[in-house]
């Protein structure tokens, strides 16, 4: 992770010295993070099987931004989700605490990702506007609506307001089901415990349009899509 860290630091310095006039949408850190993540997954045999990718190929032809929503039970979910989205400019919606995680925190800040402080109402309103702005600028968003990793692997309840940015911007949501990532890298592990090949899967579902739905209806439709792809031991009780 050291090369990744230094590249992201160099990007941060460039943005500071140029006043963000170069690469204002922060594409470079996302590109380098994507290269690092994909390379590492291939080298460690942790690249997951991806299903229904044709759905994304067809969606990208529409040239519309979307919010990607996935279940969360392992650190591997972040590179899995990024690899699925592909070579696109996207921003992760994460909790503020991730900003202090070594290396990862630097990448999150350099890439212009959204960090939410759940204890600060003003911060929540600011990040809401930031997310809506990204979607209107054609930049994809990614979020894990459970708000934290599931220790059992089972899908947990969604946090209130997890879909508010897409709802307010009128953007579609693309549900993603991640299977068995917690068996590749369990909670508490900082490295993969076993190869993902033949074990982990990422399943893309049809986009769910936010227009014509309430925020609650949108959340329920997305949740139902995600559950369809889960194995028995990850379905919520």
mmCIF file of N, CA, C and O in Angstrom, residues 149-206:
data_model
loop_
_atom_site.group_PDB
_atom_site.id
_atom_site.type_symbol
_atom_site.label_atom_id
_atom_site.label_comp_id
_atom_site.label_asym_id
_atom_site.label_seq_id
_atom_site.Cartn_x
_atom_site.Cartn_y
_atom_site.Cartn_z
ATOM 1 N N UNK A 149 -19.920 -2.836 8.767
ATOM 2 C CA UNK A 149 -19.818 -4.226 8.309
ATOM 3 C C UNK A 149 -20.655 -5.161 9.180
ATOM 4 O O UNK A 149 -20.684 -5.029 10.392
ATOM 5 N N UNK A 150 -21.318 -6.088 8.518
ATOM 6 C CA UNK A 150 -22.062 -7.127 9.229
ATOM 7 C C UNK A 150 -21.079 -8.171 9.741
ATOM 8 O O UNK A 150 -20.289 -8.723 8.967
ATOM 9 N N UNK A 151 -21.090 -8.450 11.014
ATOM 10 C CA UNK A 151 -20.153 -9.417 11.588
ATOM 11 C C UNK A 151 -20.546 -10.860 11.288
ATOM 12 O O UNK A 151 -19.727 -11.762 11.376
ATOM 13 N N UNK A 152 -21.798 -11.074 10.938
ATOM 14 C CA UNK A 152 -22.266 -12.429 10.635
ATOM 15 C C UNK A 152 -22.335 -12.695 9.136
ATOM 16 O O UNK A 152 -22.494 -13.840 8.721
ATOM 17 N N UNK A 153 -22.260 -11.639 8.347
ATOM 18 C CA UNK A 153 -22.413 -11.786 6.902
ATOM 19 C C UNK A 153 -23.847 -11.576 6.455
ATOM 20 O O UNK A 153 -24.111 -11.397 5.266
ATOM 21 N N UNK A 154 -24.785 -11.595 7.401
ATOM 22 C CA UNK A 154 -26.190 -11.408 7.045
ATOM 23 C C UNK A 154 -26.493 -9.922 6.818
ATOM 24 O O UNK A 154 -25.949 -9.056 7.510
ATOM 25 N N UNK A 155 -27.374 -9.654 5.871
ATOM 26 C CA UNK A 155 -27.770 -8.277 5.572
ATOM 27 C C UNK A 155 -28.461 -7.668 6.785
ATOM 28 O O UNK A 155 -29.365 -8.258 7.365
ATOM 29 N N UNK A 156 -28.023 -6.466 7.162
ATOM 30 C CA UNK A 156 -28.599 -5.785 8.319
ATOM 31 C C UNK A 156 -29.581 -4.710 7.863
ATOM 32 O O UNK A 156 -29.767 -4.485 6.667
ATOM 33 N N UNK A 157 -30.182 -4.040 8.825
ATOM 34 C CA UNK A 157 -31.098 -2.949 8.509
ATOM 35 C C UNK A 157 -30.341 -1.805 7.853
ATOM 36 O O UNK A 157 -29.165 -1.574 8.138
ATOM 37 N N UNK A 158 -31.031 -1.077 6.971
ATOM 38 C CA UNK A 158 -30.434 0.078 6.314
ATOM 39 C C UNK A 158 -30.575 1.313 7.198
ATOM 40 O O UNK A 158 -31.570 1.468 7.908
ATOM 41 N N UNK A 159 -29.584 2.169 7.143
ATOM 42 C CA UNK A 159 -29.640 3.437 7.867
ATOM 43 C C UNK A 159 -30.643 4.373 7.193
ATOM 44 O O UNK A 159 -30.750 4.404 5.973
ATOM 45 N N UNK A 160 -31.338 5.140 7.994
ATOM 46 C CA UNK A 160 -32.259 6.129 7.441
ATOM 47 C C UNK A 160 -31.481 7.162 6.628
ATOM 48 O O UNK A 160 -30.431 7.638 7.038
ATOM 49 N N UNK A 161 -32.005 7.488 5.483
ATOM 50 C CA UNK A 161 -31.361 8.522 4.675
ATOM 51 C C UNK A 161 -30.236 8.030 3.801
ATOM 52 O O UNK A 161 -29.557 8.839 3.166
ATOM 53 N N UNK A 162 -29.997 6.719 3.748
ATOM 54 C CA UNK A 162 -28.884 6.200 2.945
ATOM 55 C C UNK A 162 -29.067 6.496 1.458
ATOM 56 O O UNK A 162 -28.091 6.596 0.709
ATOM 57 N N UNK A 163 -30.318 6.662 1.023
ATOM 58 C CA UNK A 163 -30.602 6.882 -0.392
ATOM 59 C C UNK A 163 -31.004 8.327 -0.691
ATOM 60 O O UNK A 163 -31.450 8.633 -1.792
ATOM 61 N N UNK A 164 -30.883 9.188 0.301
ATOM 62 C CA UNK A 164 -31.379 10.553 0.159
ATOM 63 C C UNK A 164 -30.739 11.306 -1.004
ATOM 64 O O UNK A 164 -31.409 12.073 -1.710
ATOM 65 N N UNK A 165 -29.433 11.092 -1.243
ATOM 66 C CA UNK A 165 -28.752 11.822 -2.314
ATOM 67 C C UNK A 165 -29.326 11.465 -3.683
ATOM 68 O O UNK A 165 -29.606 12.344 -4.502
ATOM 69 N N UNK A 166 -29.490 10.163 -3.928
ATOM 70 C CA UNK A 166 -30.048 9.722 -5.202
ATOM 71 C C UNK A 166 -31.493 10.179 -5.333
ATOM 72 O O UNK A 166 -31.924 10.615 -6.411
ATOM 73 N N UNK A 167 -32.251 10.105 -4.243
ATOM 74 C CA UNK A 167 -33.656 10.500 -4.248
ATOM 75 C C UNK A 167 -33.795 11.981 -4.590
ATOM 76 O O UNK A 167 -34.607 12.363 -5.441
ATOM 77 N N UNK A 168 -32.998 12.822 -3.940
ATOM 78 C CA UNK A 168 -33.071 14.268 -4.169
ATOM 79 C C UNK A 168 -32.607 14.638 -5.577
ATOM 80 O O UNK A 168 -33.120 15.589 -6.175
ATOM 81 N N UNK A 169 -31.632 13.892 -6.106
ATOM 82 C CA UNK A 169 -31.097 14.192 -7.439
ATOM 83 C C UNK A 169 -31.897 13.527 -8.553
ATOM 84 O O UNK A 169 -31.663 13.806 -9.734
ATOM 85 N N UNK A 170 -32.830 12.632 -8.192
ATOM 86 C CA UNK A 170 -33.611 11.929 -9.198
ATOM 87 C C UNK A 170 -32.785 10.919 -9.977
ATOM 88 O O UNK A 170 -33.106 10.593 -11.125
ATOM 89 N N UNK A 171 -31.717 10.421 -9.352
ATOM 90 C CA UNK A 171 -30.822 9.479 -10.029
ATOM 91 C C UNK A 171 -31.230 8.038 -9.725
ATOM 92 O O UNK A 171 -31.764 7.747 -8.649
ATOM 93 N N UNK A 172 -30.971 7.111 -10.649
ATOM 94 C CA UNK A 172 -31.295 5.701 -10.401
ATOM 95 C C UNK A 172 -30.311 5.074 -9.420
ATOM 96 O O UNK A 172 -29.191 5.576 -9.243
ATOM 97 N N UNK A 173 -30.732 3.995 -8.795
ATOM 98 C CA UNK A 173 -29.871 3.239 -7.897
ATOM 99 C C UNK A 173 -29.647 1.858 -8.501
ATOM 100 O O UNK A 173 -30.593 1.216 -8.951
ATOM 101 N N UNK A 174 -28.400 1.422 -8.507
ATOM 102 C CA UNK A 174 -28.069 0.092 -9.014
ATOM 103 C C UNK A 174 -27.707 -0.797 -7.824
ATOM 104 O O UNK A 174 -26.656 -0.618 -7.207
ATOM 105 N N UNK A 175 -28.581 -1.739 -7.465
ATOM 106 C CA UNK A 175 -28.286 -2.637 -6.332
ATOM 107 C C UNK A 175 -27.196 -3.639 -6.697
ATOM 108 O O UNK A 175 -27.180 -4.182 -7.805
ATOM 109 N N UNK A 176 -26.302 -3.867 -5.768
ATOM 110 C CA UNK A 176 -25.212 -4.830 -5.938
ATOM 111 C C UNK A 176 -25.232 -5.804 -4.763
ATOM 112 O O UNK A 176 -25.280 -5.384 -3.603
ATOM 113 N N UNK A 177 -25.215 -7.091 -5.052
ATOM 114 C CA UNK A 177 -25.119 -8.107 -3.997
ATOM 115 C C UNK A 177 -23.704 -8.670 -3.977
ATOM 116 O O UNK A 177 -23.208 -9.142 -5.001
ATOM 117 N N UNK A 178 -23.051 -8.587 -2.825
ATOM 118 C CA UNK A 178 -21.700 -9.142 -2.668
ATOM 119 C C UNK A 178 -21.809 -10.408 -1.822
ATOM 120 O O UNK A 178 -22.300 -10.379 -0.698
ATOM 121 N N UNK A 179 -21.344 -11.512 -2.391
ATOM 122 C CA UNK A 179 -21.494 -12.825 -1.758
ATOM 123 C C UNK A 179 -20.149 -13.338 -1.230
ATOM 124 O O UNK A 179 -19.150 -13.350 -1.952
ATOM 125 N N UNK A 180 -20.135 -13.703 0.031
ATOM 126 C CA UNK A 180 -18.997 -14.409 0.674
ATOM 127 C C UNK A 180 -17.714 -13.596 0.829
ATOM 128 O O UNK A 180 -16.648 -14.174 1.072
ATOM 129 N N UNK A 181 -17.790 -12.285 0.755
ATOM 130 C CA UNK A 181 -16.568 -11.500 0.984
ATOM 131 C C UNK A 181 -16.065 -11.665 2.410
ATOM 132 O O UNK A 181 -14.864 -11.593 2.678
ATOM 133 N N UNK A 182 -16.984 -11.910 3.351
ATOM 134 C CA UNK A 182 -16.593 -12.080 4.757
ATOM 135 C C UNK A 182 -15.846 -13.392 4.987
ATOM 136 O O UNK A 182 -15.168 -13.561 6.003
ATOM 137 N N UNK A 183 -15.971 -14.323 4.037
ATOM 138 C CA UNK A 183 -15.222 -15.577 4.140
ATOM 139 C C UNK A 183 -13.831 -15.428 3.526
ATOM 140 O O UNK A 183 -12.935 -16.214 3.824
ATOM 141 N N UNK A 184 -13.672 -14.419 2.688
ATOM 142 C CA UNK A 184 -12.358 -14.121 2.101
ATOM 143 C C UNK A 184 -11.518 -13.315 3.088
ATOM 144 O O UNK A 184 -10.363 -13.625 3.356
ATOM 145 N N UNK A 185 -12.136 -12.256 3.640
ATOM 146 C CA UNK A 185 -11.469 -11.438 4.656
ATOM 147 C C UNK A 185 -12.445 -11.184 5.795
ATOM 148 O O UNK A 185 -13.247 -10.253 5.752
ATOM 149 N N UNK A 186 -12.422 -12.003 6.830
ATOM 150 C CA UNK A 186 -13.347 -11.840 7.964
ATOM 151 C C UNK A 186 -13.091 -10.538 8.722
ATOM 152 O O UNK A 186 -12.019 -9.929 8.610
ATOM 153 N N UNK A 187 -14.074 -10.122 9.495
ATOM 154 C CA UNK A 187 -13.915 -8.953 10.356
ATOM 155 C C UNK A 187 -12.725 -9.153 11.297
ATOM 156 O O UNK A 187 -12.573 -10.207 11.909
ATOM 157 N N UNK A 188 -11.881 -8.138 11.390
ATOM 158 C CA UNK A 188 -10.695 -8.235 12.244
ATOM 159 C C UNK A 188 -9.427 -8.567 11.480
ATOM 160 O O UNK A 188 -8.331 -8.401 12.009
ATOM 161 N N UNK A 189 -9.571 -9.037 10.256
ATOM 162 C CA UNK A 189 -8.403 -9.340 9.419
ATOM 163 C C UNK A 189 -8.070 -8.133 8.559
ATOM 164 O O UNK A 189 -8.959 -7.464 8.048
ATOM 165 N N UNK A 190 -6.764 -7.875 8.373
ATOM 166 C CA UNK A 190 -6.325 -6.766 7.533
ATOM 167 C C UNK A 190 -5.858 -7.240 6.162
ATOM 168 O O UNK A 190 -5.524 -6.439 5.295
ATOM 169 N N UNK A 191 -5.811 -8.549 5.973
ATOM 170 C CA UNK A 191 -5.441 -9.128 4.685
ATOM 171 C C UNK A 191 -6.388 -10.294 4.398
ATOM 172 O O UNK A 191 -7.015 -10.830 5.312
ATOM 173 N N UNK A 192 -6.479 -10.670 3.118
ATOM 174 C CA UNK A 192 -7.358 -11.779 2.753
ATOM 175 C C UNK A 192 -6.889 -13.068 3.404
ATOM 176 O O UNK A 192 -5.701 -13.391 3.402
ATOM 177 N N UNK A 193 -7.817 -13.821 3.961
ATOM 178 C CA UNK A 193 -7.494 -15.078 4.622
ATOM 179 C C UNK A 193 -7.406 -16.216 3.607
ATOM 180 O O UNK A 193 -6.688 -17.185 3.807
ATOM 181 N N UNK A 194 -8.144 -16.087 2.497
ATOM 182 C CA UNK A 194 -8.174 -17.117 1.473
ATOM 183 C C UNK A 194 -8.500 -16.483 0.129
ATOM 184 O O UNK A 194 -9.051 -15.384 0.063
ATOM 185 N N UNK A 195 -8.174 -17.136 -0.981
ATOM 186 C CA UNK A 195 -8.485 -16.586 -2.306
ATOM 187 C C UNK A 195 -9.990 -16.447 -2.517
ATOM 188 O O UNK A 195 -10.776 -17.249 -2.011
ATOM 189 N N UNK A 196 -10.367 -15.409 -3.261
ATOM 190 C CA UNK A 196 -11.789 -15.177 -3.532
ATOM 191 C C UNK A 196 -12.272 -15.982 -4.733
ATOM 192 O O UNK A 196 -13.475 -16.219 -4.880
ATOM 193 N N UNK A 197 -11.337 -16.398 -5.570
ATOM 194 C CA UNK A 197 -11.711 -17.098 -6.791
ATOM 195 C C UNK A 197 -12.481 -18.387 -6.469
ATOM 196 O O UNK A 197 -12.045 -19.214 -5.678
ATOM 197 N N UNK A 198 -13.659 -18.506 -7.053
ATOM 198 C CA UNK A 198 -14.488 -19.676 -6.803
ATOM 199 C C UNK A 198 -15.308 -19.590 -5.534
ATOM 200 O O UNK A 198 -16.074 -20.502 -5.216
ATOM 201 N N UNK A 199 -15.153 -18.488 -4.793
ATOM 202 C CA UNK A 199 -15.874 -18.341 -3.526
ATOM 203 C C UNK A 199 -16.727 -17.075 -3.514
ATOM 204 O O UNK A 199 -17.927 -17.128 -3.230
ATOM 205 N N UNK A 200 -16.111 -15.940 -3.822
ATOM 206 C CA UNK A 200 -16.822 -14.651 -3.768
ATOM 207 C C UNK A 200 -17.443 -14.296 -5.120
ATOM 208 O O UNK A 200 -16.878 -14.589 -6.173
ATOM 209 N N UNK A 201 -18.599 -13.666 -5.048
ATOM 210 C CA UNK A 201 -19.304 -13.229 -6.246
ATOM 211 C C UNK A 201 -19.840 -11.812 -6.044
ATOM 212 O O UNK A 201 -20.146 -11.409 -4.920
ATOM 213 N N UNK A 202 -19.949 -11.089 -7.146
ATOM 214 C CA UNK A 202 -20.600 -9.787 -7.146
ATOM 215 C C UNK A 202 -21.712 -9.851 -8.183
ATOM 216 O O UNK A 202 -21.449 -10.144 -9.352
ATOM 217 N N UNK A 203 -22.941 -9.611 -7.744
ATOM 218 C CA UNK A 203 -24.105 -9.744 -8.624
ATOM 219 C C UNK A 203 -24.730 -8.374 -8.850
ATOM 220 O O UNK A 203 -25.104 -7.686 -7.891
ATOM 221 N N UNK A 204 -24.814 -7.969 -10.112
ATOM 222 C CA UNK A 204 -25.413 -6.679 -10.481
ATOM 223 C C UNK A 204 -26.903 -6.885 -10.759
ATOM 224 O O UNK A 204 -27.285 -7.826 -11.454
ATOM 225 N N UNK A 205 -27.724 -5.996 -10.218
ATOM 226 C CA UNK A 205 -29.172 -6.073 -10.437
ATOM 227 C C UNK A 205 -29.629 -4.903 -11.309
ATOM 228 O O UNK A 205 -28.923 -3.903 -11.464
ATOM 229 N N UNK A 206 -30.813 -5.010 -11.842
ATOM 230 C CA UNK A 206 -31.368 -3.964 -12.694
ATOM 231 C C UNK A 206 -31.494 -2.649 -11.916
ATOM 232 O O UNK A 206 -31.826 -2.646 -10.722
#
